Amino acid sequence: MKNMTKQELIRRLEDIEWEDFEVKEASRSLPKSVWETVSAFANTAGGWLILGVGQRGSSYAVQGVDNSEKFEQDFLTALRGSKFNRTVSVVSRKYRLDGKTVLGFYVPAASAKDKPVYFNSVQNTFIRTGSGDQRARQHEVDAFYRNSSFDQKDGEVTKFGVKS
């Protein structure tokens, strides 16, 4: 779901975090774990990252973000800058809940040729499992690289019967 209405967000906040939905408290600054979630969503099936909402047990509390425009620009600039090995393009949404501003970003799944998606170094490659972001194991990173070259190898022209 690349577009989420306010009503859909409210419905999701009445449920639990899962493979395609993550909330993070972020009133004054971006939490460091935000980059893990971006990597995880990009390397799996994509998902919504919601900033300005905290989790309290099994429920959510809307705290909002301060200076939402700066917050959004800082986040988007990092996704286009040198923080990630690839540019991560997201869909951005701003919501007003309980009189507070909440930011939503849909992180799409990267194509097979663009994986792995990581920040700072390949050791920071994450995948999404259930409601959590997990550091990818070496064999998973290797599989991303193998799969990313498959399209290139698959498209190569071969000459049968001709010795090289």
C-alpha positions as a Markdown table, in Angstrom:
| # | Residue | x | y | z |
|---|---|---|---|---|
| 1 | Met | 0.0 | 0.0 | 0.0 |
| 2 | Lys | 1.9 | 3.0 | -1.3 |
| 3 | Asn | -0.7 | 5.5 | -0.2 |
| 4 | Met | -2.2 | 5.5 | 3.3 |
| 5 | Thr | -5.0 | 7.7 | 4.3 |
| 6 | Lys | -5.4 | 9.1 | 7.8 |
| 7 | Gln | -8.2 | 6.6 | 8.5 |
| 8 | Glu | -6.0 | 3.7 | 7.4 |
| 9 | Leu | -3.2 | 5.0 | 9.6 |
| 10 | Ile | -5.5 | 5.2 | 12.6 |
| 11 | Arg | -6.7 | 1.7 | 11.9 |
| 12 | Arg | -3.1 | 0.4 | 11.7 |
| 13 | Leu | -2.3 | 2.2 | 15.0 |
| 14 | Glu | -5.1 | 0.1 | 16.6 |
| 15 | Asp | -3.3 | -3.1 | 15.6 |
| 16 | Ile | 0.3 | -4.2 | 15.9 |
| 17 | Glu | 3.5 | -3.5 | 14.1 |
| 18 | Trp | 4.3 | -6.1 | 11.5 |
| 19 | Glu | 6.2 | -6.8 | 8.4 |
| 20 | Asp | 5.1 | -3.7 | 6.6 |
| 21 | Phe | 4.5 | -1.2 | 9.4 |
| 22 | Glu | 6.9 | 0.3 | 12.0 |
| 23 | Val | 6.4 | 3.2 | 14.4 |
| 24 | Lys | 9.2 | 5.2 | 16.0 |
| 25 | Glu | 9.3 | 7.9 | 18.6 |
| 26 | Ala | 11.0 | 10.9 | 17.1 |
| 27 | Ser | 10.0 | 14.2 | 18.6 |
| 28 | Arg | 13.2 | 16.2 | 18.2 |
| 29 | Ser | 15.6 | 14.0 | 16.2 |
| 30 | Leu | 15.7 | 10.9 | 14.0 |
| 31 | Pro | 16.2 | 7.8 | 16.0 |
| 32 | Lys | 19.3 | 5.8 | 15.0 |
| 33 | Ser | 17.2 | 2.7 | 14.4 |
| 34 | Val | 15.4 | 4.5 | 11.6 |
| 35 | Trp | 18.2 | 3.5 | 9.2 |
| 36 | Glu | 17.9 | -0.2 | 10.1 |
| 37 | Thr | 14.2 | -0.1 | 9.3 |
| 38 | Val | 14.7 | 1.6 | 5.9 |
| 39 | Ser | 17.3 | -1.0 | 5.0 |
| 40 | Ala | 15.0 | -3.8 | 6.2 |
| 41 | Phe | 12.0 | -2.6 | 4.3 |
| 42 | Ala | 14.0 | -2.0 | 1.1 |
| 43 | Asn | 15.6 | -5.5 | 1.3 |
| 44 | Thr | 12.3 | -7.3 | 1.9 |
| 45 | Ala | 8.7 | -6.3 | 0.9 |
| 46 | Gly | 8.7 | -2.6 | 1.6 |
| 47 | Gly | 6.6 | -0.9 | 4.3 |
| 48 | Trp | 5.4 | 2.2 | 6.2 |
| 49 | Leu | 7.7 | 3.9 | 8.7 |
| 50 | Ile | 5.8 | 6.2 | 11.0 |
| 51 | Leu | 7.6 | 8.9 | 13.0 |
| 52 | Gly | 6.2 | 10.6 | 16.0 |
| 53 | Val | 4.4 | 7.6 | 17.5 |
| 54 | Gly | 5.7 | 5.6 | 20.4 |
| 55 | Gln | 4.7 | 2.1 | 21.5 |
| 56 | Arg | 3.5 | 1.6 | 25.0 |
| 57 | Gly | 3.0 | -2.1 | 25.6 |
| 58 | Ser | 0.5 | -3.2 | 23.0 |
| 59 | Ser | -0.8 | 0.2 | 22.2 |
| 60 | Tyr | 0.6 | 3.4 | 20.6 |
| 61 | Ala | 0.9 | 6.9 | 21.9 |
| 62 | Val | 1.0 | 9.9 | 19.4 |
| 63 | Gln | 3.7 | 12.3 | 20.5 |
| 64 | Gly | 4.2 | 14.1 | 17.2 |
| 65 | Val | 7.4 | 15.5 | 15.7 |
| 66 | Asp | 8.7 | 19.0 | 16.3 |
| 67 | Asn | 9.5 | 21.1 | 13.2 |
| 68 | Ser | 8.1 | 18.5 | 10.7 |
| 69 | Glu | 9.4 | 20.3 | 7.6 |
| 70 | Lys | 13.0 | 20.2 | 8.8 |
| 71 | Phe | 12.6 | 16.6 | 10.0 |
| 72 | Glu | 11.2 | 15.5 | 6.7 |
| 73 | Gln | 14.0 | 17.2 | 4.7 |
| 74 | Asp | 16.8 | 15.8 | 6.9 |
| 75 | Phe | 15.4 | 12.3 | 6.5 |
| 76 | Leu | 14.9 | 12.6 | 2.7 |
| 77 | Thr | 18.3 | 14.2 | 2.2 |
| 78 | Ala | 20.0 | 11.3 | 4.1 |
| 79 | Leu | 18.2 | 8.8 | 1.8 |
| 80 | Arg | 19.5 | 10.6 | -1.3 |
| 81 | Gly | 22.9 | 11.3 | 0.1 |
| 82 | Ser | 25.9 | 9.2 | 1.0 |
| 83 | Lys | 24.3 | 7.5 | 4.0 |
| 84 | Phe | 23.0 | 4.5 | 1.9 |
| 85 | Asn | 24.8 | 2.6 | -0.9 |
| 86 | Arg | 21.8 | 3.4 | -3.2 |
| 87 | Thr | 19.3 | 6.2 | -3.3 |
| 88 | Val | 16.2 | 5.2 | -1.5 |
| 89 | Ser | 13.1 | 6.9 | -2.9 |
| 90 | Val | 10.1 | 7.0 | -0.5 |
| 91 | Val | 6.6 | 8.3 | -0.6 |
| 92 | Ser | 6.1 | 11.0 | 2.1 |
| 93 | Arg | 3.0 | 11.8 | 4.0 |
| 94 | Lys | 2.1 | 14.2 | 6.8 |
| 95 | Tyr | -0.7 | 13.4 | 9.2 |
| 96 | Arg | -2.4 | 15.4 | 12.0 |
| 97 | Leu | -3.4 | 13.2 | 14.8 |
| 98 | Asp | -4.6 | 14.4 | 18.2 |
| 99 | Gly | -3.4 | 17.9 | 17.2 |
| 100 | Lys | 0.1 | 16.7 | 16.6 |
| 101 | Thr | 2.1 | 16.1 | 13.4 |
| 102 | Val | 3.1 | 12.6 | 12.5 |
| 103 | Leu | 5.2 | 11.8 | 9.4 |
| 104 | Gly | 4.8 | 8.7 | 7.3 |
| 105 | Phe | 7.2 | 7.3 | 4.8 |
| 106 | Tyr | 6.5 | 4.4 | 2.5 |
| 107 | Val | 9.8 | 2.6 | 1.7 |
| 108 | Pro | 9.4 | 0.4 | -1.3 |
| 109 | Ala | 11.1 | -2.9 | -1.8 |
| 110 | Ala | 14.3 | -2.5 | -3.9 |
| 111 | Ser | 14.5 | -4.5 | -7.1 |
| 112 | Ala | 16.6 | -7.6 | -7.1 |
| 113 | Lys | 19.4 | -5.8 | -9.0 |
| 114 | Asp | 19.6 | -3.1 | -6.4 |
| 115 | Lys | 19.9 | -5.3 | -3.3 |
| 116 | Pro | 21.4 | -5.3 | -0.8 |
| 117 | Val | 20.5 | -1.8 | 0.5 |
| 118 | Tyr | 22.6 | -0.8 | 3.5 |
| 119 | Phe | 23.8 | 2.2 | 5.3 |
| 120 | Asn | 27.4 | 3.2 | 6.0 |
| 121 | Ser | 28.8 | -0.3 | 5.3 |
| 122 | Val | 27.6 | -3.7 | 4.1 |
| 123 | Gln | 27.6 | -4.9 | 7.7 |
| 124 | Asn | 24.5 | -2.6 | 8.1 |
| 125 | Thr | 22.3 | -4.7 | 5.8 |
| 126 | Phe | 19.0 | -5.5 | 7.5 |
| 127 | Ile | 16.0 | -7.6 | 6.6 |
| 128 | Arg | 12.5 | -7.5 | 8.1 |
| 129 | Thr | 11.2 | -10.5 | 10.0 |
| 130 | Gly | 7.8 | -10.2 | 11.5 |
| 131 | Ser | 7.7 | -7.0 | 13.5 |
| 132 | Gly | 11.5 | -6.6 | 13.8 |
| 133 | Asp | 14.6 | -5.5 | 11.8 |
| 134 | Gln | 17.3 | -8.1 | 11.8 |
| 135 | Arg | 20.9 | -7.7 | 10.7 |
| 136 | Ala | 21.3 | -9.8 | 7.6 |
| 137 | Arg | 23.6 | -12.8 | 7.9 |
| 138 | Gln | 26.6 | -13.2 | 5.5 |
| 139 | His | 24.8 | -15.9 | 3.5 |
| 140 | Glu | 21.8 | -13.6 | 3.0 |
| 141 | Val | 24.0 | -10.7 | 1.9 |
| 142 | Asp | 25.8 | -13.1 | -0.5 |
| 143 | Ala | 22.4 | -14.2 | -1.9 |
| 144 | Phe | 21.5 | -10.5 | -2.5 |
| 145 | Tyr | 24.7 | -10.0 | -4.5 |
| 146 | Arg | 24.2 | -13.3 | -6.4 |
| 147 | Asn | 20.6 | -12.4 | -7.3 |
| 148 | Ser | 21.6 | -8.8 | -8.2 |
| 149 | Ser | 24.0 | -10.1 | -10.9 |
| 150 | Phe | 21.5 | -12.7 | -12.2 |
| 151 | Asp | 19.7 | -10.3 | -14.6 |
| 152 | Gln | 23.0 | -9.1 | -16.0 |
| 153 | Lys | 24.3 | -12.7 | -16.6 |
| 154 | Asp | 20.9 | -13.8 | -17.8 |
| 155 | Gly | 21.0 | -11.1 | -20.6 |
| 156 | Glu | 24.5 | -12.0 | -21.8 |
| 157 | Val | 24.8 | -13.3 | -25.4 |
| 158 | Thr | 26.7 | -16.6 | -25.8 |
| 159 | Lys | 28.1 | -18.1 | -29.0 |
| 160 | Phe | 27.8 | -21.9 | -29.2 |
| 161 | Gly | 30.2 | -23.8 | -31.3 |
| 162 | Val | 32.8 | -21.1 | -31.4 |
| 163 | Lys | 36.0 | -21.5 | -29.5 |
| 164 | Ser | 37.3 | -18.5 | -27.8 |
